Amino acid sequence: MDESVEAFRSQARAWLAAHVPSEPLPSLETAEGFAAHRAWEAELHEGRWSVVNWPERYGGRGVDLPHWLAFEEEYWAAGAPGRVSQNGVSLLAPTLFDHGTEEQRARLLPSMAGGRTVWAQAWSEPEAGSDLASLRSRAVRTDGGWLLHGQKAWSSRAAFADRAFGVFRSDPAADRPHRGLTYLMFGLREPGVTVRPVARLDGKPAFAELFLDGVFVPDEDVIGAPGDGWRIAMSATGNERGLMLRSPGRFLASAGRLVRLWREAGCDPAVRDRVADAVVGARAYQLFTELAAGGGAMGAESSLTKVFWSEYDIALHETALELLGAVAEFADTDWAEGYTFALAGPVYAGTNEIQRDIIAERLLGLPKGRR
């Protein structure tokens, strides 16, 4: 047992016990809930718990992966709110650390850590989702920057967020589809941006379409070199599919909630094995990620974790809804909202079919097949 990790865990547990709201916040997929979750991000930041693995100069604590995993376990075990800043903290920030400039990090990361700027992900397009190289939205060179034109779809958090990041085609004459792409950041309230919320099955605007008509982006908001967007995007996808999006602590807490629900429902023997599978699955995911990460970022192994957690999440929520009864799927509860969100898991962050191709080719060394 690492004494440093356990001391850190105890410190986090004590802070969370004193600060986690006694009542659940409204859904972050609503305007009211979004504002409440933004305030929670500010409170987390005040305690220096919003970005524990970041360097201290940006508001973090500079801890390593074992400490971050311990914090995540305590965070979700405490019943703390979902993270409305997740797109920024877990996806954009690692990209800025790896490919951004020091000026960008100093300018953007503190407001992200404090919840003052909430980011949306703007990658997918009507005909470019998992096949990101086929995207058609353009970035056209102009004095001092770029003009964005096109449409982005299924942009998570965009209905209420402040800014977005995405990849755009800056060189239509490039010899291959994945070349000539540039990674840019832009404001969602800038002239030329139209945000159209897209309601989920439960009616909440979890996503939005973005229509871009000559949106100006200064050169300072280009990540990496123009034309290098594909390489940077592929670097970012590892974070999206791996630990940062769905930490083991999140599933350990959900499995614990499921066990309590099963007991409250009378210990129905018909679903006992599925409840046990949920607990075993969470523990197996915890062990695998700790071994695979090994103190650093995962590579192609992130495809393994993505397939696992996306299918595990659905099974866990289906078991909970069965325990709650037929009407639970339509009720406004954490389990119902979690189930609705889990259904999208095999699709977003790269479909599971694509992930299985990556596993076959890069981890198992099998020949390329259906693509």
mmCIF file of N, CA and C in Angstrom, residues 206-308:
data_model
loop_
_atom_site.group_PDB
_atom_site.id
_atom_site.type_symbol
_atom_site.label_atom_id
_atom_site.label_comp_id
_atom_site.label_asym_id
_atom_site.label_seq_id
_atom_site.Cartn_x
_atom_site.Cartn_y
_atom_site.Cartn_z
ATOM 1 N N ALA A 206 -29.183 17.392 -24.586
ATOM 2 C CA ALA A 206 -27.839 16.955 -24.242
ATOM 3 C C ALA A 206 -26.818 17.315 -25.316
ATOM 4 N N PHE A 207 -27.292 17.527 -26.526
ATOM 5 C CA PHE A 207 -26.385 17.805 -27.633
ATOM 6 C C PHE A 207 -26.865 19.060 -28.357
ATOM 7 N N ALA A 208 -26.100 19.437 -29.373
ATOM 8 C CA ALA A 208 -26.537 20.535 -30.229
ATOM 9 C C ALA A 208 -25.875 20.386 -31.591
ATOM 10 N N GLU A 209 -26.545 20.901 -32.595
ATOM 11 C CA GLU A 209 -25.936 21.066 -33.910
ATOM 12 C C GLU A 209 -25.328 22.464 -33.947
ATOM 13 N N LEU A 210 -24.212 22.585 -34.623
ATOM 14 C CA LEU A 210 -23.554 23.875 -34.769
ATOM 15 C C LEU A 210 -23.487 24.223 -36.250
ATOM 16 N N PHE A 211 -23.978 25.396 -36.599
ATOM 17 C CA PHE A 211 -23.900 25.886 -37.974
ATOM 18 C C PHE A 211 -22.930 27.062 -37.987
ATOM 19 N N LEU A 212 -21.914 26.968 -38.806
ATOM 20 C CA LEU A 212 -20.816 27.933 -38.812
ATOM 21 C C LEU A 212 -20.779 28.641 -40.155
ATOM 22 N N ASP A 213 -20.912 29.963 -40.101
ATOM 23 C CA ASP A 213 -20.978 30.759 -41.327
ATOM 24 C C ASP A 213 -19.959 31.905 -41.242
ATOM 25 N N GLY A 214 -18.734 31.617 -41.650
ATOM 26 C CA GLY A 214 -17.695 32.637 -41.621
ATOM 27 C C GLY A 214 -17.261 33.034 -40.225
ATOM 28 N N VAL A 215 -17.157 32.081 -39.325
ATOM 29 C CA VAL A 215 -16.755 32.359 -37.934
ATOM 30 C C VAL A 215 -15.244 32.608 -37.881
ATOM 31 N N PHE A 216 -14.858 33.767 -37.379
ATOM 32 C CA PHE A 216 -13.432 34.111 -37.337
ATOM 33 C C PHE A 216 -12.758 33.474 -36.126
ATOM 34 N N VAL A 217 -11.608 32.824 -36.400
ATOM 35 C CA VAL A 217 -10.773 32.239 -35.347
ATOM 36 C C VAL A 217 -9.370 32.802 -35.502
ATOM 37 N N PRO A 218 -8.847 33.497 -34.507
ATOM 38 C CA PRO A 218 -7.492 34.036 -34.617
ATOM 39 C C PRO A 218 -6.444 32.926 -34.611
ATOM 40 N N ASP A 219 -5.277 33.241 -35.135
ATOM 41 C CA ASP A 219 -4.196 32.245 -35.197
ATOM 42 C C ASP A 219 -3.848 31.690 -33.822
ATOM 43 N N GLU A 220 -4.027 32.488 -32.783
ATOM 44 C CA GLU A 220 -3.667 32.034 -31.441
ATOM 45 C C GLU A 220 -4.549 30.878 -30.963
ATOM 46 N N ASP A 221 -5.675 30.630 -31.671
ATOM 47 C CA ASP A 221 -6.558 29.536 -31.276
ATOM 48 C C ASP A 221 -6.447 28.318 -32.184
ATOM 49 N N VAL A 222 -5.352 28.207 -32.907
ATOM 50 C CA VAL A 222 -5.021 26.984 -33.632
ATOM 51 C C VAL A 222 -4.131 26.130 -32.737
ATOM 52 N N ILE A 223 -4.488 24.868 -32.568
ATOM 53 C CA ILE A 223 -3.666 23.948 -31.769
ATOM 54 C C ILE A 223 -2.725 23.212 -32.714
ATOM 55 N N GLY A 224 -1.427 23.311 -32.453
ATOM 56 C CA GLY A 224 -0.443 22.681 -33.335
ATOM 57 C C GLY A 224 -0.312 23.469 -34.629
ATOM 58 N N ALA A 225 0.293 22.834 -35.617
ATOM 59 C CA ALA A 225 0.514 23.492 -36.903
ATOM 60 C C ALA A 225 -0.700 23.299 -37.813
ATOM 61 N N PRO A 226 -1.025 24.304 -38.647
ATOM 62 C CA PRO A 226 -2.085 24.105 -39.646
ATOM 63 C C PRO A 226 -1.767 22.881 -40.509
ATOM 64 N N GLY A 227 -2.776 22.055 -40.757
ATOM 65 C CA GLY A 227 -2.579 20.842 -41.545
ATOM 66 C C GLY A 227 -2.210 19.629 -40.711
ATOM 67 N N ASP A 228 -1.972 19.823 -39.417
ATOM 68 C CA ASP A 228 -1.554 18.712 -38.555
ATOM 69 C C ASP A 228 -2.693 18.219 -37.668
ATOM 70 N N GLY A 229 -3.927 18.569 -38.046
ATOM 71 C CA GLY A 229 -5.068 18.266 -37.193
ATOM 72 C C GLY A 229 -5.332 16.791 -36.978
ATOM 73 N N TRP A 230 -5.079 15.982 -37.990
ATOM 74 C CA TRP A 230 -5.363 14.545 -37.850
ATOM 75 C C TRP A 230 -4.487 13.911 -36.777
ATOM 76 N N ARG A 231 -3.199 14.211 -36.813
ATOM 77 C CA ARG A 231 -2.280 13.629 -35.830
ATOM 78 C C ARG A 231 -2.677 14.054 -34.417
ATOM 79 N N ILE A 232 -3.054 15.302 -34.267
ATOM 80 C CA ILE A 232 -3.435 15.794 -32.943
ATOM 81 C C ILE A 232 -4.749 15.158 -32.494
ATOM 82 N N ALA A 233 -5.698 15.037 -33.427
ATOM 83 C CA ALA A 233 -6.981 14.423 -33.087
ATOM 84 C C ALA A 233 -6.805 12.978 -32.649
ATOM 85 N N MET A 234 -5.935 12.249 -33.330
ATOM 86 C CA MET A 234 -5.718 10.851 -32.961
ATOM 87 C C MET A 234 -5.070 10.746 -31.583
ATOM 88 N N SER A 235 -4.261 11.721 -31.240
ATOM 89 C CA SER A 235 -3.694 11.751 -29.895
ATOM 90 C C SER A 235 -4.789 11.964 -28.862
ATOM 91 N N ALA A 236 -5.746 12.846 -29.200
ATOM 92 C CA ALA A 236 -6.825 13.162 -28.257
ATOM 93 C C ALA A 236 -7.790 12.001 -28.071
ATOM 94 N N THR A 237 -7.981 11.171 -29.108
ATOM 95 C CA THR A 237 -8.962 10.095 -28.994
ATOM 96 C C THR A 237 -8.577 9.072 -27.938
ATOM 97 N N GLY A 238 -7.275 8.907 -27.703
ATOM 98 C CA GLY A 238 -6.864 7.967 -26.665
ATOM 99 C C GLY A 238 -7.392 8.375 -25.307
ATOM 100 N N ASN A 239 -7.424 9.686 -25.048
ATOM 101 C CA ASN A 239 -7.985 10.166 -23.787
ATOM 102 C C ASN A 239 -9.485 9.972 -23.730
ATOM 103 N N GLU A 240 -10.143 10.168 -24.884
ATOM 104 C CA GLU A 240 -11.590 10.041 -24.911
ATOM 105 C C GLU A 240 -12.033 8.605 -24.666
ATOM 106 N N ARG A 241 -11.307 7.663 -25.242
ATOM 107 C CA ARG A 241 -11.719 6.263 -25.129
ATOM 108 C C ARG A 241 -11.212 5.608 -23.850
ATOM 109 N N GLY A 242 -10.176 6.173 -23.263
ATOM 110 C CA GLY A 242 -9.533 5.510 -22.149
ATOM 111 C C GLY A 242 -10.018 5.959 -20.793
ATOM 112 N N LEU A 243 -9.091 6.121 -19.893
ATOM 113 C CA LEU A 243 -9.426 6.353 -18.500
ATOM 114 C C LEU A 243 -10.133 7.668 -18.241
ATOM 115 N N MET A 244 -9.720 8.724 -18.952
ATOM 116 C CA MET A 244 -10.171 10.048 -18.565
ATOM 117 C C MET A 244 -11.685 10.227 -18.691
ATOM 118 N N LEU A 245 -12.291 9.548 -19.663
ATOM 119 C CA LEU A 245 -13.728 9.709 -19.841
ATOM 120 C C LEU A 245 -14.520 8.850 -18.865
ATOM 121 N N ARG A 246 -14.068 7.653 -18.613
ATOM 122 C CA ARG A 246 -14.782 6.750 -17.717
ATOM 123 C C ARG A 246 -13.776 6.077 -16.799
ATOM 124 N N SER A 247 -13.579 6.670 -15.651
ATOM 125 C CA SER A 247 -12.605 6.124 -14.711
ATOM 126 C C SER A 247 -13.178 4.906 -13.999
ATOM 127 N N PRO A 248 -12.331 3.998 -13.515
ATOM 128 C CA PRO A 248 -12.824 2.844 -12.759
ATOM 129 C C PRO A 248 -13.664 3.255 -11.560
ATOM 130 N N GLY A 249 -13.302 4.355 -10.912
ATOM 131 C CA GLY A 249 -14.045 4.778 -9.734
ATOM 132 C C GLY A 249 -15.514 5.023 -10.018
ATOM 133 N N ARG A 250 -15.809 5.516 -11.193
ATOM 134 C CA ARG A 250 -17.197 5.770 -11.567
ATOM 135 C C ARG A 250 -18.007 4.475 -11.583
ATOM 136 N N PHE A 251 -17.424 3.412 -12.137
ATOM 137 C CA PHE A 251 -18.165 2.152 -12.227
ATOM 138 C C PHE A 251 -18.190 1.416 -10.893
ATOM 139 N N LEU A 252 -17.135 1.557 -10.105
ATOM 140 C CA LEU A 252 -17.171 0.947 -8.777
ATOM 141 C C LEU A 252 -18.325 1.528 -7.962
ATOM 142 N N ALA A 253 -18.508 2.848 -8.066
ATOM 143 C CA ALA A 253 -19.595 3.484 -7.327
ATOM 144 C C ALA A 253 -20.953 3.034 -7.863
ATOM 145 N N SER A 254 -21.090 2.939 -9.185
ATOM 146 C CA SER A 254 -22.362 2.506 -9.769
ATOM 147 C C SER A 254 -22.683 1.067 -9.375
ATOM 148 N N ALA A 255 -21.663 0.204 -9.385
ATOM 149 C CA ALA A 255 -21.887 -1.190 -8.989
ATOM 150 C C ALA A 255 -22.328 -1.262 -7.528
ATOM 151 N N GLY A 256 -21.754 -0.426 -6.688
ATOM 152 C CA GLY A 256 -22.167 -0.390 -5.286
ATOM 153 C C GLY A 256 -23.610 0.058 -5.138
ATOM 154 N N ARG A 257 -24.005 1.067 -5.910
ATOM 155 C CA ARG A 257 -25.400 1.528 -5.887
ATOM 156 C C ARG A 257 -26.340 0.421 -6.352
ATOM 157 N N LEU A 258 -25.896 -0.352 -7.348
ATOM 158 C CA LEU A 258 -26.741 -1.441 -7.852
ATOM 159 C C LEU A 258 -26.944 -2.515 -6.784
ATOM 160 N N VAL A 259 -25.882 -2.841 -6.053
ATOM 161 C CA VAL A 259 -26.006 -3.836 -4.980
ATOM 162 C C VAL A 259 -27.016 -3.351 -3.930
ATOM 163 N N ARG A 260 -26.924 -2.066 -3.560
ATOM 164 C CA ARG A 260 -27.871 -1.533 -2.565
ATOM 165 C C ARG A 260 -29.297 -1.569 -3.101
ATOM 166 N N LEU A 261 -29.446 -1.255 -4.376
ATOM 167 C CA LEU A 261 -30.773 -1.298 -4.974
ATOM 168 C C LEU A 261 -31.331 -2.712 -4.967
ATOM 169 N N TRP A 262 -30.495 -3.675 -5.279
ATOM 170 C CA TRP A 262 -30.925 -5.077 -5.297
ATOM 171 C C TRP A 262 -31.382 -5.529 -3.903
ATOM 172 N N ARG A 263 -30.649 -5.107 -2.891
ATOM 173 C CA ARG A 263 -31.028 -5.468 -1.524
ATOM 174 C C ARG A 263 -32.348 -4.795 -1.133
ATOM 175 N N GLU A 264 -32.493 -3.521 -1.489
ATOM 176 C CA GLU A 264 -33.727 -2.790 -1.167
ATOM 177 C C GLU A 264 -34.934 -3.388 -1.882
ATOM 178 N N ALA A 265 -34.670 -3.982 -3.072
ATOM 179 C CA ALA A 265 -35.767 -4.567 -3.854
ATOM 180 C C ALA A 265 -36.108 -5.980 -3.403
ATOM 181 N N GLY A 266 -35.416 -6.484 -2.364
ATOM 182 C CA GLY A 266 -35.761 -7.802 -1.828
ATOM 183 C C GLY A 266 -34.834 -8.914 -2.250
ATOM 184 N N CYS A 267 -33.649 -8.583 -2.764
ATOM 185 C CA CYS A 267 -32.649 -9.604 -3.134
ATOM 186 C C CYS A 267 -33.211 -10.606 -4.134
ATOM 187 N N ASP A 268 -33.818 -10.105 -5.189
ATOM 188 C CA ASP A 268 -34.420 -10.949 -6.219
ATOM 189 C C ASP A 268 -33.384 -11.930 -6.772
ATOM 190 N N PRO A 269 -33.568 -13.251 -6.591
ATOM 191 C CA PRO A 269 -32.557 -14.219 -7.065
ATOM 192 C C PRO A 269 -32.463 -14.262 -8.592
ATOM 193 N N ALA A 270 -33.520 -13.790 -9.286
ATOM 194 C CA ALA A 270 -33.511 -13.850 -10.755
ATOM 195 C C ALA A 270 -32.442 -12.956 -11.363
ATOM 196 N N VAL A 271 -32.051 -11.909 -10.659
ATOM 197 C CA VAL A 271 -31.039 -10.991 -11.202
ATOM 198 C C VAL A 271 -29.750 -10.996 -10.379
ATOM 199 N N ARG A 272 -29.661 -11.943 -9.460
ATOM 200 C CA ARG A 272 -28.483 -11.977 -8.589
ATOM 201 C C ARG A 272 -27.184 -12.090 -9.381
ATOM 202 N N ASP A 273 -27.157 -12.985 -10.384
ATOM 203 C CA ASP A 273 -25.921 -13.177 -11.144
ATOM 204 C C ASP A 273 -25.527 -11.913 -11.907
ATOM 205 N N ARG A 274 -26.516 -11.170 -12.392
ATOM 206 C CA ARG A 274 -26.191 -9.951 -13.141
ATOM 207 C C ARG A 274 -25.661 -8.865 -12.215
ATOM 208 N N VAL A 275 -26.188 -8.815 -10.994
ATOM 209 C CA VAL A 275 -25.646 -7.876 -10.016
ATOM 210 C C VAL A 275 -24.202 -8.248 -9.679
ATOM 211 N N ALA A 276 -23.987 -9.533 -9.496
ATOM 212 C CA ALA A 276 -22.616 -9.994 -9.212
ATOM 213 C C ALA A 276 -21.699 -9.686 -10.389
ATOM 214 N N ASP A 277 -22.193 -9.884 -11.612
ATOM 215 C CA ASP A 277 -21.376 -9.579 -12.797
ATOM 216 C C ASP A 277 -20.985 -8.101 -12.829
ATOM 217 N N ALA A 278 -21.904 -7.239 -12.394
ATOM 218 C CA ALA A 278 -21.603 -5.806 -12.387
ATOM 219 C C ALA A 278 -20.457 -5.492 -11.434
ATOM 220 N N VAL A 279 -20.479 -6.128 -10.269
ATOM 221 C CA VAL A 279 -19.412 -5.896 -9.291
ATOM 222 C C VAL A 279 -18.089 -6.454 -9.812
ATOM 223 N N VAL A 280 -18.142 -7.674 -10.343
ATOM 224 C CA VAL A 280 -16.914 -8.285 -10.880
ATOM 225 C C VAL A 280 -16.371 -7.455 -12.043
ATOM 226 N N GLY A 281 -17.270 -6.986 -12.901
ATOM 227 C CA GLY A 281 -16.838 -6.184 -14.035
ATOM 228 C C GLY A 281 -16.159 -4.894 -13.612
ATOM 229 N N ALA A 282 -16.706 -4.216 -12.612
ATOM 230 C CA ALA A 282 -16.095 -2.975 -12.128
ATOM 231 C C ALA A 282 -14.716 -3.237 -11.540
ATOM 232 N N ARG A 283 -14.590 -4.318 -10.783
ATOM 233 C CA ARG A 283 -13.288 -4.642 -10.193
ATOM 234 C C ARG A 283 -12.284 -5.022 -11.283
ATOM 235 N N ALA A 284 -12.748 -5.784 -12.291
ATOM 236 C CA ALA A 284 -11.857 -6.184 -13.381
ATOM 237 C C ALA A 284 -11.385 -4.968 -14.173
ATOM 238 N N TYR A 285 -12.295 -4.020 -14.399
ATOM 239 C CA TYR A 285 -11.930 -2.799 -15.122
ATOM 240 C C TYR A 285 -10.902 -2.003 -14.315
ATOM 241 N N GLN A 286 -11.117 -1.932 -13.015
ATOM 242 C CA GLN A 286 -10.169 -1.227 -12.148
ATOM 243 C C GLN A 286 -8.781 -1.856 -12.247
ATOM 244 N N LEU A 287 -8.724 -3.175 -12.161
ATOM 245 C CA LEU A 287 -7.434 -3.860 -12.194
ATOM 246 C C LEU A 287 -6.771 -3.705 -13.550
ATOM 247 N N PHE A 288 -7.550 -3.869 -14.625
ATOM 248 C CA PHE A 288 -6.973 -3.789 -15.963
ATOM 249 C C PHE A 288 -6.398 -2.408 -16.243
ATOM 250 N N THR A 289 -7.158 -1.376 -15.916
ATOM 251 C CA THR A 289 -6.695 -0.026 -16.226
ATOM 252 C C THR A 289 -5.444 0.331 -15.428
ATOM 253 N N GLU A 290 -5.377 -0.128 -14.195
ATOM 254 C CA GLU A 290 -4.179 0.145 -13.401
ATOM 255 C C GLU A 290 -2.959 -0.553 -13.996
ATOM 256 N N LEU A 291 -3.149 -1.775 -14.472
ATOM 257 C CA LEU A 291 -2.040 -2.518 -15.064
ATOM 258 C C LEU A 291 -1.670 -1.972 -16.432
ATOM 259 N N ALA A 292 -2.710 -1.674 -17.265
ATOM 260 C CA ALA A 292 -2.449 -1.230 -18.633
ATOM 261 C C ALA A 292 -1.828 0.155 -18.660
ATOM 262 N N ALA A 293 -2.322 1.044 -17.804
ATOM 263 C CA ALA A 293 -1.802 2.403 -17.800
ATOM 264 C C ALA A 293 -0.368 2.431 -17.273
ATOM 265 N N GLY A 294 -0.103 1.649 -16.225
ATOM 266 C CA GLY A 294 1.254 1.526 -15.720
ATOM 267 C C GLY A 294 1.904 2.849 -15.342
ATOM 268 N N GLY A 295 1.122 3.799 -14.930
ATOM 269 C CA GLY A 295 1.684 5.090 -14.566
ATOM 270 C C GLY A 295 1.736 6.086 -15.696
ATOM 271 N N GLY A 296 1.292 5.728 -16.871
ATOM 272 C CA GLY A 296 1.296 6.660 -18.001
ATOM 273 C C GLY A 296 0.039 6.518 -18.818
ATOM 274 N N ALA A 297 0.011 7.180 -19.971
ATOM 275 C CA ALA A 297 -1.170 7.123 -20.830
ATOM 276 C C ALA A 297 -1.216 5.801 -21.590
ATOM 277 N N MET A 298 -2.441 5.359 -21.919
ATOM 278 C CA MET A 298 -2.605 4.145 -22.698
ATOM 279 C C MET A 298 -2.572 4.463 -24.182
ATOM 280 N N GLY A 299 -2.181 3.505 -24.990
ATOM 281 C CA GLY A 299 -2.224 3.666 -26.434
ATOM 282 C C GLY A 299 -3.431 2.946 -26.992
ATOM 283 N N ALA A 300 -3.187 1.938 -27.839
ATOM 284 C CA ALA A 300 -4.295 1.198 -28.444
ATOM 285 C C ALA A 300 -5.116 0.464 -27.385
ATOM 286 N N GLU A 301 -4.555 0.269 -26.187
ATOM 287 C CA GLU A 301 -5.325 -0.389 -25.126
ATOM 288 C C GLU A 301 -6.570 0.415 -24.763
ATOM 289 N N SER A 302 -6.576 1.703 -25.076
ATOM 290 C CA SER A 302 -7.766 2.497 -24.781
ATOM 291 C C SER A 302 -8.976 2.006 -25.573
ATOM 292 N N SER A 303 -8.740 1.345 -26.722
ATOM 293 C CA SER A 303 -9.856 0.769 -27.484
ATOM 294 C C SER A 303 -10.472 -0.398 -26.717
ATOM 295 N N LEU A 304 -9.642 -1.161 -26.019
ATOM 296 C CA LEU A 304 -10.160 -2.253 -25.193
ATOM 297 C C LEU A 304 -11.070 -1.702 -24.098
ATOM 298 N N THR A 305 -10.590 -0.667 -23.414
ATOM 299 C CA THR A 305 -11.401 -0.130 -22.324
ATOM 300 C C THR A 305 -12.684 0.505 -22.849
ATOM 301 N N LYS A 306 -12.618 1.141 -24.033
ATOM 302 C CA LYS A 306 -13.810 1.788 -24.574
ATOM 303 C C LYS A 306 -14.905 0.762 -24.861
ATOM 304 N N VAL A 307 -14.543 -0.348 -25.517
ATOM 305 C CA VAL A 307 -15.536 -1.383 -25.802
ATOM 306 C C VAL A 307 -16.113 -1.924 -24.497
ATOM 307 N N PHE A 308 -15.226 -2.146 -23.514
ATOM 308 C CA PHE A 308 -15.696 -2.724 -22.263
ATOM 309 C C PHE A 308 -16.661 -1.808 -21.545
#
